[in-house]
Short mmCIF file of C-alpha atoms in Angstrom, two decimals:
data_model
loop_
_atom_site.label_atom_id
_atom_site.label_comp_id
_atom_site.label_asym_id
_atom_site.label_seq_id
_atom_site.Cartn_x
_atom_site.Cartn_y
_atom_site.Cartn_z
CA UNK A 3 -9.93 9.23 8.79
CA UNK A 4 -6.56 9.97 7.23
CA UNK A 5 -5.78 8.23 3.97
CA UNK A 6 -2.97 8.20 1.41
CA UNK A 7 -3.66 10.46 -1.57
CA UNK A 8 -1.50 11.01 -4.64
CA UNK A 9 -1.30 14.14 -6.75
CA UNK A 10 -0.51 12.77 -10.20
CA UNK A 11 0.68 16.21 -11.34
CA UNK A 12 3.54 16.03 -8.85
CA UNK A 13 4.44 12.33 -9.21
CA UNK A 14 7.79 11.95 -10.96
CA UNK A 15 7.45 8.19 -11.45
CA UNK A 16 10.69 7.65 -9.50
CA UNK A 17 9.29 4.60 -7.63
CA UNK A 18 10.94 5.68 -4.36
CA UNK A 19 7.62 5.19 -2.56
CA UNK A 20 7.79 1.52 -3.55
CA UNK A 21 11.25 1.18 -2.02
CA UNK A 22 10.26 2.96 1.18
CA UNK A 23 7.19 0.72 1.41
CA UNK A 24 9.27 -2.43 0.95
CA UNK A 25 11.84 -1.15 3.46
CA UNK A 26 9.10 -0.46 6.05
CA UNK A 27 8.30 -4.18 5.99
CA UNK A 28 11.80 -5.15 7.14
CA UNK A 29 13.43 -5.06 10.54
CA UNK A 30 16.64 -3.50 9.20
CA UNK A 31 17.77 0.03 10.00
CA UNK A 32 19.57 0.55 6.67
CA UNK A 33 17.55 0.53 3.44
CA UNK A 34 20.47 -0.43 1.19
CA UNK A 35 21.30 -3.42 3.37
CA UNK A 36 17.66 -4.47 3.68
CA UNK A 37 16.85 -4.35 -0.03
CA UNK A 38 20.20 -5.24 -1.59
CA UNK A 39 19.94 -8.11 -4.04
CA UNK A 40 16.21 -8.75 -3.61
CA UNK A 41 13.24 -8.12 -5.86
CA UNK A 42 10.94 -5.83 -3.92
CA UNK A 43 7.23 -6.51 -3.63
CA UNK A 44 5.78 -3.26 -2.23
CA UNK A 45 2.21 -2.68 -1.14
CA UNK A 46 2.05 0.46 -3.28
CA UNK A 47 2.79 0.44 -7.00
CA UNK A 48 3.51 3.22 -9.45
CA UNK A 49 1.79 2.78 -12.79
CA UNK A 50 2.39 4.90 -15.86
CA UNK A 51 -0.04 5.57 -18.67
CA UNK A 52 0.11 8.21 -21.38
CA UNK A 53 2.98 10.03 -19.63
CA UNK A 54 1.14 10.24 -16.30
CA UNK A 55 2.46 8.43 -13.24
CA UNK A 56 0.06 7.44 -10.50
CA UNK A 57 0.13 5.26 -7.42
CA UNK A 58 -2.04 2.23 -6.86
CA UNK A 59 -2.63 1.48 -3.19
CA UNK A 60 -5.47 0.55 -0.88
CA UNK A 61 -8.03 3.30 -0.45
CA UNK A 62 -9.46 1.81 2.77
CA UNK A 63 -13.00 2.04 1.42
CA UNK A 64 -15.93 2.71 3.72
CA UNK A 65 -17.70 -0.33 2.25
CA UNK A 66 -14.79 -2.54 1.15
CA UNK A 67 -15.65 -5.29 -1.31
CA UNK A 68 -12.41 -7.10 -0.43
CA UNK A 69 -13.53 -7.52 3.19
CA UNK A 70 -17.01 -8.64 2.12
CA UNK A 71 -15.52 -11.20 -0.26
CA UNK A 72 -12.97 -12.65 2.17
CA UNK A 73 -14.19 -16.19 2.90
CA UNK A 74 -12.01 -16.70 5.99
CA UNK A 75 -12.34 -13.32 7.68
CA UNK A 76 -8.64 -12.61 7.17
CA UNK A 77 -9.45 -9.06 6.07
CA UNK A 78 -10.97 -6.86 8.76
CA UNK A 79 -11.56 -3.17 9.42
CA UNK A 80 -10.11 -1.64 12.57
CA UNK A 81 -10.49 2.11 13.09
CA UNK A 82 -11.09 2.52 9.35
CA UNK A 83 -7.93 0.65 8.34
CA UNK A 84 -8.33 -2.62 6.43
CA UNK A 85 -5.79 -5.11 7.74
CA UNK A 86 -4.84 -8.70 6.93
CA UNK A 87 -4.49 -11.55 9.39
CA UNK A 88 -1.91 -13.50 7.40
CA UNK A 89 -2.51 -16.65 9.45
CA UNK A 90 -6.14 -16.78 8.29
CA UNK A 91 -5.53 -16.06 4.58
CA UNK A 92 -5.90 -19.18 2.41
CA UNK A 93 -4.83 -17.44 -0.81
CA UNK A 94 -8.18 -17.85 -2.54
CA UNK A 95 -7.63 -14.37 -4.06
CA UNK A 96 -11.31 -13.44 -3.88
CA UNK A 97 -10.23 -10.11 -2.38
CA UNK A 98 -7.91 -9.48 -5.34
CA UNK A 99 -10.78 -10.09 -7.74
CA UNK A 100 -13.19 -7.90 -5.75
CA UNK A 101 -10.99 -4.83 -5.30
CA UNK A 102 -12.06 -2.30 -7.94
CA UNK A 103 -8.74 -0.44 -7.61
CA UNK A 104 -6.31 -3.35 -8.03
CA UNK A 105 -4.80 -2.59 -4.62
CA UNK A 106 -4.72 -6.15 -3.25
CA UNK A 107 -1.98 -8.41 -4.62
CA UNK A 108 -0.38 -11.78 -3.95
CA UNK A 109 2.58 -11.67 -1.57
CA UNK A 110 5.80 -13.62 -1.68
CA UNK A 111 4.68 -15.95 1.13
CA UNK A 112 1.33 -17.05 -0.31
CA UNK A 113 -1.02 -14.71 1.55
CA UNK A 114 -2.25 -11.49 0.01
CA UNK A 115 -0.83 -8.06 0.70
CA UNK A 116 -2.11 -4.51 0.61
CA UNK A 117 -1.34 -1.17 2.15
CA UNK A 118 -2.11 -1.10 5.86
CA UNK A 119 -1.02 2.54 6.29
CA UNK A 120 2.10 1.39 8.16
CA UNK A 121 0.00 0.82 11.29
CA UNK A 122 2.85 -1.20 12.79
CA UNK A 123 5.24 1.75 12.74
CA UNK A 124 5.47 4.26 15.55
CA UNK A 125 5.75 7.37 13.39
CA UNK A 126 2.08 7.47 12.40
CA UNK A 127 2.93 8.44 8.82
CA UNK A 128 3.15 5.79 6.07
CA UNK A 129 6.66 5.18 4.74
CA UNK A 130 5.67 5.97 1.15
CA UNK A 131 4.56 9.45 2.21
CA UNK A 132 7.75 10.16 4.14
CA UNK A 133 9.89 8.90 1.27
CA UNK A 134 8.28 10.82 -1.60
CA UNK A 135 10.86 13.42 -2.70
CA UNK A 136 8.31 15.62 -4.45
CA UNK A 137 5.53 15.47 -1.82
CA UNK A 138 3.21 13.95 -4.41
CA UNK A 139 1.97 11.45 -1.83
CA UNK A 140 0.21 12.87 1.22
CA UNK A 141 -1.45 11.39 4.29
CA UNK A 142 -4.41 13.54 5.19
CA UNK A 143 -8.08 13.66 5.94
CA UNK A 144 -10.37 14.95 3.21
CA UNK A 145 -14.08 15.66 3.20
#
């Protein structure tokens, strides 16, 4: 299964992937119009430590602790992609506590959020990958 991978050596820490991620969650056709004047809450985050920038996003684990810990069944696995049924999420945050990578976070509307590989887009490639100016983020299958 294809997943998002980040090459920390190539990451510039520009945070453009965060903006493309936030933009992918809107229905607008213009990024500036969609994100103007709002605080973005992307499903991918760039962290920096000791001069190294790296992305934190869902790794779509084969045995996901977040799915096991979800008390309402809001988190499910479909074709290897962990998705959220926002209508079933009760914001208990058990999934946030169980994710060893810190990839699940509270959303602005009370439910949790995480990368869902832009499964709702028609392009097949996550927005963060398409928006990375240095090709530090890739969407590929690895052994």
